[in-house]
Short mmCIF file of C-alpha atoms and ligand atoms in Angstrom, two decimals:
data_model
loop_
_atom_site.label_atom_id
_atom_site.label_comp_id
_atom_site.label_asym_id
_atom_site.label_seq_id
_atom_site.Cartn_x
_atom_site.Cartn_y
_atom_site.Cartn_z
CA UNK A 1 0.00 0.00 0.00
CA UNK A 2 1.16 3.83 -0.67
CA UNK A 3 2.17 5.76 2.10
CA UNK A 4 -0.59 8.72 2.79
CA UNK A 5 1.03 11.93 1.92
CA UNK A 6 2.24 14.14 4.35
CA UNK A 7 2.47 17.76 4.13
CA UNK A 8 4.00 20.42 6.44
CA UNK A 9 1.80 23.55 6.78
CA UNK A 10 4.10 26.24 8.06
CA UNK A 11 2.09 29.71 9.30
CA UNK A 12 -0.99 26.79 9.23
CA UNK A 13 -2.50 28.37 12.38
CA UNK A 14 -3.75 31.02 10.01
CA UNK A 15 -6.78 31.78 8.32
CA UNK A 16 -6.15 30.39 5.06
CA UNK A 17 -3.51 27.30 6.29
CA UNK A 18 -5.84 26.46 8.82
CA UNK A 19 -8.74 26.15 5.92
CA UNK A 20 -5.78 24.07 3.80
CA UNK A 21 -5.02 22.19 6.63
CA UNK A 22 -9.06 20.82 6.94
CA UNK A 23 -9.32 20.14 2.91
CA UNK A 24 -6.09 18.69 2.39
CA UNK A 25 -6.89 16.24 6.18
CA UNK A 26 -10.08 15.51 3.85
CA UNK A 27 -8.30 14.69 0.95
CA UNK A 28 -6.89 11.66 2.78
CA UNK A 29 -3.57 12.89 3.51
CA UNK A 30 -1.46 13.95 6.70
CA UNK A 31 -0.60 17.42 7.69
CA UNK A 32 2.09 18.68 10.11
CA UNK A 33 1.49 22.31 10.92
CA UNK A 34 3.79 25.14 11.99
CA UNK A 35 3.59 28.58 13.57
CA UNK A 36 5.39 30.90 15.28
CA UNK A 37 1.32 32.47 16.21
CA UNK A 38 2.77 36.05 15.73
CA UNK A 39 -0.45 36.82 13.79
CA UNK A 40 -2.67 34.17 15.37
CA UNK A 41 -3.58 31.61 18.12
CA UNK A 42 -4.23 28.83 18.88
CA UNK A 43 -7.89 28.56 18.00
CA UNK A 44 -7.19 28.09 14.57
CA UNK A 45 -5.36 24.66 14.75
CA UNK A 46 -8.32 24.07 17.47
CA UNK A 47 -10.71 24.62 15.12
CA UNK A 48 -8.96 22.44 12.73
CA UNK A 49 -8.66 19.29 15.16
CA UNK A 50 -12.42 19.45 15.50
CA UNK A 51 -13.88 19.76 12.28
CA UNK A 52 -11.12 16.63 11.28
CA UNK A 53 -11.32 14.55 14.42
CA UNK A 54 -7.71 14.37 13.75
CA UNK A 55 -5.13 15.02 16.43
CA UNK A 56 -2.93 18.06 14.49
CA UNK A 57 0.69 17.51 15.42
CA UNK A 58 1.19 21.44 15.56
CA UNK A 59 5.20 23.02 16.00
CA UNK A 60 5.13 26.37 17.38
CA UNK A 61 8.41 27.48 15.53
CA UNK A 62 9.77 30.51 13.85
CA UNK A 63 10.67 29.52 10.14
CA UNK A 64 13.40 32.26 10.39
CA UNK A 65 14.98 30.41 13.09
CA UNK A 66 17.01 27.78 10.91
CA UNK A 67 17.96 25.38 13.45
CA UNK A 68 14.60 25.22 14.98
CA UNK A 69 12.88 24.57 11.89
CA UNK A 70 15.33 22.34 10.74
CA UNK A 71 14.37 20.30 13.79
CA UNK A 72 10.93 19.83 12.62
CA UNK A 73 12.49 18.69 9.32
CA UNK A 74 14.42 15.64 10.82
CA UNK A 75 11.18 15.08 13.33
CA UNK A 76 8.32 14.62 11.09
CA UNK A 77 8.39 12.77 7.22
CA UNK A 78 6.37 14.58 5.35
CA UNK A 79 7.72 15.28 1.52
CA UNK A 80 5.55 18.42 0.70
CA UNK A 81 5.79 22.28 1.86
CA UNK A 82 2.97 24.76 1.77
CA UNK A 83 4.47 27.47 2.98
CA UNK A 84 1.84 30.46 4.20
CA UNK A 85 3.92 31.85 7.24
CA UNK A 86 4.89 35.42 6.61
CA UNK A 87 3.26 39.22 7.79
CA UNK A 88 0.43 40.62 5.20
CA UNK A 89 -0.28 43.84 6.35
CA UNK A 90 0.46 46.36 3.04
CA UNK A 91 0.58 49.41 4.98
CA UNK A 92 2.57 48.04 8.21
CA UNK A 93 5.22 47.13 5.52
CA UNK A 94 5.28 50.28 4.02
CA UNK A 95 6.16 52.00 7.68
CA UNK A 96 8.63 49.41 8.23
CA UNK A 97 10.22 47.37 5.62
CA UNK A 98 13.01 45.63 7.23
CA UNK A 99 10.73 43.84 9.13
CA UNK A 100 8.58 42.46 5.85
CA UNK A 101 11.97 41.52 4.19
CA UNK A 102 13.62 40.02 7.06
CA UNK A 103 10.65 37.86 8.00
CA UNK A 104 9.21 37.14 4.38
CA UNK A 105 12.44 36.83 2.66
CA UNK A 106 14.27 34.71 5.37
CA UNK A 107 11.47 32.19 6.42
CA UNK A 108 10.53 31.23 2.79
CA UNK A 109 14.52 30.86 1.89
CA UNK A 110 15.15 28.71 4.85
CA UNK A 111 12.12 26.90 3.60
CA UNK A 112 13.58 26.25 0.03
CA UNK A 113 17.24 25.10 1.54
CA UNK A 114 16.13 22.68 4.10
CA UNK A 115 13.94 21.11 1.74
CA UNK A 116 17.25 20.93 -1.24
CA UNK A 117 19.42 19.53 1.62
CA UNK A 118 16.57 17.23 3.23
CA UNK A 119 15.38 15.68 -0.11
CA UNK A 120 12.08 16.97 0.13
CA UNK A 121 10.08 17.79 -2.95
CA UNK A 122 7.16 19.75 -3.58
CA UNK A 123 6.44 23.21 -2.70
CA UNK A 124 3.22 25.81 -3.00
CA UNK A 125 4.25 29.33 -2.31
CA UNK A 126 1.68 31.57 -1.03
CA UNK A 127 1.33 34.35 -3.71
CA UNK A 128 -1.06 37.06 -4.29
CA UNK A 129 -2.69 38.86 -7.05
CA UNK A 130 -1.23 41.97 -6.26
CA UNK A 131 2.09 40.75 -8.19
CA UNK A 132 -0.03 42.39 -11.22
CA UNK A 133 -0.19 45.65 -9.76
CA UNK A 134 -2.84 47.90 -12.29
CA UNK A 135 -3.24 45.68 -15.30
CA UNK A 136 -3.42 47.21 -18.58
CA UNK A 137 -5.51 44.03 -19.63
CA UNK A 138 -8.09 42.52 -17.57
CA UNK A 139 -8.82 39.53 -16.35
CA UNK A 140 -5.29 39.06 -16.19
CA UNK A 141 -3.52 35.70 -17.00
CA UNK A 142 -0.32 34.25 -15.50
CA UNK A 143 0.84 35.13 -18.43
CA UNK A 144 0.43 39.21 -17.95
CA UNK A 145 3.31 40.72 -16.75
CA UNK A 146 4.00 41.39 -13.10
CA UNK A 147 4.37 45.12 -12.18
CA UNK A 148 6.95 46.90 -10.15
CA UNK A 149 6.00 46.44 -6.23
CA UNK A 150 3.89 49.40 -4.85
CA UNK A 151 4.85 48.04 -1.37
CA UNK A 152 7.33 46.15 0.50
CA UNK A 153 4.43 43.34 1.29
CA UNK A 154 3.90 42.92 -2.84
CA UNK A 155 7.79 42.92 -2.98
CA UNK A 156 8.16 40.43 -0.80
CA UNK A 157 5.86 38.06 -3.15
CA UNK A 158 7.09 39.04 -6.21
CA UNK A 159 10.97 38.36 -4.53
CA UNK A 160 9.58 34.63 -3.20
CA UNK A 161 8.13 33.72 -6.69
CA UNK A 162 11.84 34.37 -8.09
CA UNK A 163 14.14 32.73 -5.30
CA UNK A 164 11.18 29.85 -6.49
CA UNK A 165 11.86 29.36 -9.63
CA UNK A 166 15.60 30.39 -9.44
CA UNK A 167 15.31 27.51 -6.77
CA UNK A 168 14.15 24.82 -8.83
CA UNK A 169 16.20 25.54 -11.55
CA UNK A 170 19.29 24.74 -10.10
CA UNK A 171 18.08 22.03 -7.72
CA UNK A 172 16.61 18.90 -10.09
CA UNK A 173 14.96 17.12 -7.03
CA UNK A 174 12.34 20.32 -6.47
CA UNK A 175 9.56 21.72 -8.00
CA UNK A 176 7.22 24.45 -6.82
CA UNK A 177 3.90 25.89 -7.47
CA UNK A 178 3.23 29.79 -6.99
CA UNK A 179 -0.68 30.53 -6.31
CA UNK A 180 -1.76 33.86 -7.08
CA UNK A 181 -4.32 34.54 -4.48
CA UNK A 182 -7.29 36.98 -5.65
CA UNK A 183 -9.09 38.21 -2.61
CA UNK A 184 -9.85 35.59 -0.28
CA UNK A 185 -12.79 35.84 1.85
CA UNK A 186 -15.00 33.61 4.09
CA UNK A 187 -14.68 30.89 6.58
CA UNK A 188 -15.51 27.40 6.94
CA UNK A 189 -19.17 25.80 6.52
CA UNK A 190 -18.78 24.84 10.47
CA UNK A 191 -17.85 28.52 11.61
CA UNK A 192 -15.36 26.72 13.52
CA UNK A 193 -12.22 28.19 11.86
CA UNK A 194 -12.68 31.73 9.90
CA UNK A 195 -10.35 35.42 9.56
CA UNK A 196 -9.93 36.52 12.57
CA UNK A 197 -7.46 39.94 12.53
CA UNK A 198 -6.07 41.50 15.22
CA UNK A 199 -6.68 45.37 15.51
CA UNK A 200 -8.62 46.82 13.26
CA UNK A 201 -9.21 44.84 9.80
CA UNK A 202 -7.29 46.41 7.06
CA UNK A 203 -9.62 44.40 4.82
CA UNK A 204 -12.81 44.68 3.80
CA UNK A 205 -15.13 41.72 4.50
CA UNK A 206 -13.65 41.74 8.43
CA UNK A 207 -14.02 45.21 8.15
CA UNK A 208 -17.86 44.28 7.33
CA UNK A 209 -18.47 41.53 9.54
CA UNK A 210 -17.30 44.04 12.84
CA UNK A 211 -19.47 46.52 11.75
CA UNK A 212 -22.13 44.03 11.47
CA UNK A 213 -21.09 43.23 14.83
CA UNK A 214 -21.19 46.35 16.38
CA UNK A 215 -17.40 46.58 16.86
CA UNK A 216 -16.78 48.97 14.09
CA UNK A 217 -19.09 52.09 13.96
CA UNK A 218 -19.30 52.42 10.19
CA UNK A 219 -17.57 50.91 7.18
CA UNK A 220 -15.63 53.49 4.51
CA UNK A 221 -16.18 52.39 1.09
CA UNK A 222 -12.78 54.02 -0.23
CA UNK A 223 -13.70 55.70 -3.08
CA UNK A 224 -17.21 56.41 -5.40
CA UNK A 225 -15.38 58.03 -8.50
CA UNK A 226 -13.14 55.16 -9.74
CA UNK A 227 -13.88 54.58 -13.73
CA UNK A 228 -15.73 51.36 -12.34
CA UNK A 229 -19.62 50.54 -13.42
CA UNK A 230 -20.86 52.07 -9.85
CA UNK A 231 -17.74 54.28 -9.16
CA UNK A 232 -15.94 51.40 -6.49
CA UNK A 233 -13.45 49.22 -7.10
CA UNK A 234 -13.54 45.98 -8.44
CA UNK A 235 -12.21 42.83 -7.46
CA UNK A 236 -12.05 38.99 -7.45
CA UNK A 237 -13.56 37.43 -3.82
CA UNK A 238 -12.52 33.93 -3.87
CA UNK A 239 -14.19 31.71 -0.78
CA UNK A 240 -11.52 30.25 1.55
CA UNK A 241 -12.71 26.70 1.17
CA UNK A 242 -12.75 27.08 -2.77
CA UNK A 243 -9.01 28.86 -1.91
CA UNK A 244 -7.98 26.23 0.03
CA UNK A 245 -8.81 23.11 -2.36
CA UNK A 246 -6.58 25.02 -4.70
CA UNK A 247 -3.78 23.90 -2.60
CA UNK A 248 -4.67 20.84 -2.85
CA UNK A 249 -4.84 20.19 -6.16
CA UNK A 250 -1.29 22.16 -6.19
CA UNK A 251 -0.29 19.48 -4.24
CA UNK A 252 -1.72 16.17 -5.71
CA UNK A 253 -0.29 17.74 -9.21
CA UNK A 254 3.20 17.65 -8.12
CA UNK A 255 3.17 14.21 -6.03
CA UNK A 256 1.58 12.09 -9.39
CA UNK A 257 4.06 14.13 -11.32
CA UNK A 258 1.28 15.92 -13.61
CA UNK A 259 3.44 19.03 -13.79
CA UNK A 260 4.30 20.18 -17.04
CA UNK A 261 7.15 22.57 -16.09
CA UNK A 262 9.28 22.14 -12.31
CA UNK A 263 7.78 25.67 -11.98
CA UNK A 264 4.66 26.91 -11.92
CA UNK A 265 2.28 29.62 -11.43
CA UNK A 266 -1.66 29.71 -11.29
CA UNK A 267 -4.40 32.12 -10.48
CA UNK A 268 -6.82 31.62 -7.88
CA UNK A 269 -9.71 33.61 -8.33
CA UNK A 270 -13.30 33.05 -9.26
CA UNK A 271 -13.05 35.30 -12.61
CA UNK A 272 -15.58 37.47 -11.58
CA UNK A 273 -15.28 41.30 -10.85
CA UNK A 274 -17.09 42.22 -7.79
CA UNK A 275 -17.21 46.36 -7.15
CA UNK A 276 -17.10 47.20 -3.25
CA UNK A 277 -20.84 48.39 -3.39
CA UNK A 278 -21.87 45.07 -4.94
CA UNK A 279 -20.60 42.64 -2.07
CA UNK A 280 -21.68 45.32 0.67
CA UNK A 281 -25.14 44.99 -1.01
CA UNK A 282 -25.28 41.12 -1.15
CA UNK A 283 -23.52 40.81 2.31
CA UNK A 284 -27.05 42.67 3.56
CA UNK A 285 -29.70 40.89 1.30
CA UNK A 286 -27.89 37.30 2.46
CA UNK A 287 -27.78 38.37 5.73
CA UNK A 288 -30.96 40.22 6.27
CA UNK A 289 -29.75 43.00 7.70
CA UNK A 290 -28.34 46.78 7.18
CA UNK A 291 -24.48 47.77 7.03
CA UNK A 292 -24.11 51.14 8.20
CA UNK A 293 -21.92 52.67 5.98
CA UNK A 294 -20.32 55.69 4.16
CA UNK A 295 -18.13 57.18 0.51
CA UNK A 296 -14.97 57.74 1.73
CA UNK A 297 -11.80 58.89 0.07
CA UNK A 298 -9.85 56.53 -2.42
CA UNK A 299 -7.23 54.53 -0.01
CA UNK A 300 -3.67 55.02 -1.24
CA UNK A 301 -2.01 52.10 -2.94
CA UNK A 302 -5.10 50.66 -4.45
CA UNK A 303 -5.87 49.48 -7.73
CA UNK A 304 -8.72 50.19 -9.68
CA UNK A 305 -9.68 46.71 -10.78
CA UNK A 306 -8.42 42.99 -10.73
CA UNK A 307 -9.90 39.77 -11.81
CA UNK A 308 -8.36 36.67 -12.41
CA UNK A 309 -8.51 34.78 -16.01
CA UNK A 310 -8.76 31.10 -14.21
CA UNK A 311 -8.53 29.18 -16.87
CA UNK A 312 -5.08 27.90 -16.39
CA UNK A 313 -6.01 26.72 -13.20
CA UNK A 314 -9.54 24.90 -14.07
CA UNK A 315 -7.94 23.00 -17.00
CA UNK A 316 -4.52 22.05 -15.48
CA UNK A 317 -5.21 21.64 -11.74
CA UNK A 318 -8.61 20.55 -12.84
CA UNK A 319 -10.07 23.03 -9.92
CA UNK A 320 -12.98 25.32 -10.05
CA UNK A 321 -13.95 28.01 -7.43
CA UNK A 322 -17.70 26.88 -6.85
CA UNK A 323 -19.21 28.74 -3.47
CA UNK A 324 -21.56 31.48 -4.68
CA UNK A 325 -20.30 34.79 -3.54
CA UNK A 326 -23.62 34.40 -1.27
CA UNK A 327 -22.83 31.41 0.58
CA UNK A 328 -19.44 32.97 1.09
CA UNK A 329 -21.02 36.23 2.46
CA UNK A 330 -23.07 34.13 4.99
CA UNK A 331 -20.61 32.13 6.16
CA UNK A 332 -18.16 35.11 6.93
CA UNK A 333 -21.05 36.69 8.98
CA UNK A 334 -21.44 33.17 11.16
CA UNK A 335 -18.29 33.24 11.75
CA UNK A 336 -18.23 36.82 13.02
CA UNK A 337 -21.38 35.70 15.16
CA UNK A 338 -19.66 32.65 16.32
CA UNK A 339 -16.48 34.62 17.43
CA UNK A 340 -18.41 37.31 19.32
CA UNK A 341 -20.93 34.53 20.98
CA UNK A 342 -23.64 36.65 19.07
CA UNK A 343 -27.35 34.96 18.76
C1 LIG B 1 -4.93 43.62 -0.18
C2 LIG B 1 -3.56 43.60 -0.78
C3 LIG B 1 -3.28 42.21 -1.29
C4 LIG B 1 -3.40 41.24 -0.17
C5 LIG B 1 -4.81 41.32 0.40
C6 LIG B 1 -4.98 40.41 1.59
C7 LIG B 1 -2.48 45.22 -2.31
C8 LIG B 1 -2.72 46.32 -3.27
N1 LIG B 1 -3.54 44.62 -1.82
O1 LIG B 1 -5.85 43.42 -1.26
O2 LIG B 1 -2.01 42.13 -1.84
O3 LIG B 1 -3.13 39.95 -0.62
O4 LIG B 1 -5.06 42.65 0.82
O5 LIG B 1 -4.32 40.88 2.72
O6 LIG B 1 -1.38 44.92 -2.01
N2 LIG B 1 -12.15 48.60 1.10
C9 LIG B 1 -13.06 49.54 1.55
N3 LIG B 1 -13.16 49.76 2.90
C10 LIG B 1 -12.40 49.06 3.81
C11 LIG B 1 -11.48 48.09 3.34
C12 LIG B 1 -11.38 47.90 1.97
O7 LIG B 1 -13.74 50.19 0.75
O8 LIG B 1 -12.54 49.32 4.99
C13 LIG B 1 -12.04 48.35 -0.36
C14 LIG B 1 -10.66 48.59 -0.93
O9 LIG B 1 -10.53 49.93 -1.33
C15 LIG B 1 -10.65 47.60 -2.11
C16 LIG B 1 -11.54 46.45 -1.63
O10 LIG B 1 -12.31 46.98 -0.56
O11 LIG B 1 -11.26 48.19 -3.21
C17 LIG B 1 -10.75 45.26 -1.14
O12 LIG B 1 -9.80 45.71 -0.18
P1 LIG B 1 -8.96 44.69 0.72
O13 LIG B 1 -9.87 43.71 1.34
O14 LIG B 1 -8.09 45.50 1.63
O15 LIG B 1 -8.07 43.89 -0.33
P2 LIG B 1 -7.08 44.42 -1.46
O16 LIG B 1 -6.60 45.79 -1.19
O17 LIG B 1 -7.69 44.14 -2.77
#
């Protein structure tokens, strides 16, 4: 009989490892998971354990700190690396970018080397749309070309993707798959696991949930005169369960060697443009209930509009986001509930 895959889920405390952790537990293989919890707790691999039945073995480690991680390298024998573990925040990176680089840059590279010198083989690199920057053709393919970094965060992605590839092309043993996350959003069917941000959410469907809540007074829709159908900005809202079965397929591809190059990058978006306006407006209809907010000015650093072309990704990782946007939209709100013991 095959041994059951095994794959280490480093920053998988997280809102979207935690989510990969559950779907790739249900695909019938073995996760280890990893955190250092500087943007979480331990709910999250909590969460996990209960909706699997399966006893986690979680590492509470610091990918930067080599000869820690490389402990959990000799300890556990998995042979595949998602690697989500690094900060997020665009304008915290901005403020401080020695911080992003150090932390982004280091854990992923320490990552890629003990996996050359351990014999490990597969990795899925936690990219993000924003590697496009404003497209000058929309929806954009993986094809389209990247644009210069309007942040340290983006850099940081855009730098991974590269030390990736560069990676695999010297070492013949690896190969690695970049996903291109569009804007995740959501939380798990259960409302056991979900986003859960500390501070105040930089993003907008937290941002809508705790006003929902009561914890945030009133949302600002950043910006009514963009050259967008209804003036907001558009983007692609891809549910985190959807999101996280992407990462399994990323993974499955590699391990029954269905790769066509060692290197490779795919979308994960739904292909569907969603302005701000529009998923405030469904987030009340699906919800039954009003969001009180208001126009404000456009928020620096955004882009006007981004959707993903995912047709790379349905025909060669045979995956397809499927959630309606509504469905997605009620989930994130029972999540919110669950978290603040409302109802
Ligand atoms: C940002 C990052 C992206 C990152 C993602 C997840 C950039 C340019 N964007 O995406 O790389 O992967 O977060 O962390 O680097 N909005 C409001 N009011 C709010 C919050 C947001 O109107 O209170 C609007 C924004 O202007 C935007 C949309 O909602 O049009 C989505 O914003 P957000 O959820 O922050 O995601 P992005 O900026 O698209």
């Amino acid at each position: 009989m095959n041994k059951k895959p095994c794959v280490l889920v480093s920053g998988g405390a997280g809102y979207i490892g935690s989510h990969t952790a559950v779907e790739l537990i249900g695909a019938g293989m073995d996760v280890v998971i990893t955190d250092n919890l500087a943007n979480s707790d331990m709910s999250g691999v909590e969460g996990a354990r209960r909706i699997t039945g399966v006893d986690i073995p979680f590492v509470d480690v610091d990918c930067c700190d080599r000869a820690a991680f490389a402990e959990v390298f000799r300890r556990y024998d998995f042979d595949s690396v998602i690697h989500f573990a690094a900060f997020k925040a665009v304008g915290e990176s901005v403020d401080n970018p020695m911080k992003y680089y150090r932390n982004n840059l280091a854990s992923f590279m320490n990552v890629v080397e003990l996996m050359h010198e351990s014999g490990r083989h597969n990795i899925v690199f936690s990219s993000s749309a924003t590697v496009y920057g404003e497209a000058d053709e929309l929806p954009v393919t993986e094809k389209s070309p990247r644009k210069p970094a309007t942040s340290p965060y983006g850099n940081t992605k855009q730098m991974c993707e590269d030390i990736l590839r560069d990676s695999v092309g010297a070492y013949p043993s690896l190969k690695g798959i970049a996903l291109r996350y569009f804007n995740p959003i959501g939380a798990h069917p259960s409302a056991l696991i979900g986003e859960l941000p500390r501070g105040v959410p930089q993003n907008l469907v937290p941002y809508i949930t705790q006003t929902a809540a009561g914890i945030r007074e009133c949302l600002s829709v950043f910006g009514d005169d963009y050259p967008t159908p209804d003036g907001s900005c558009l983007r692609d809202y891809i549910d985190i369960v959807d999101l996280a079965k992407a990462h399994v397929a990323a993974i499955r591809r590699m391990i029954e060697n269905k790769n066509k190059e060692r290197y490779e990058i795919f979308n994960v978006g739904t292909g569907r443009a969603v302005s701000v306006f529009e998923l405030v407006k469904t987030f009340e209809r699906v919800n039954n209930l009003r969001l009180n907010y208001k126009v404000a000015p456009r928020r620096a650093g955004d882009v006007v509009a981004i959707w993903a072309d995912t047709s790379l990704a349905n025909s060669e990782l045979g995956w397809k986001a499927e959630r309606p946007l509504e469905e997605t939209l009620r989930s994130a709100w029972a999540w919110e509930k669950h978290v603040r013991g409302i109802e």
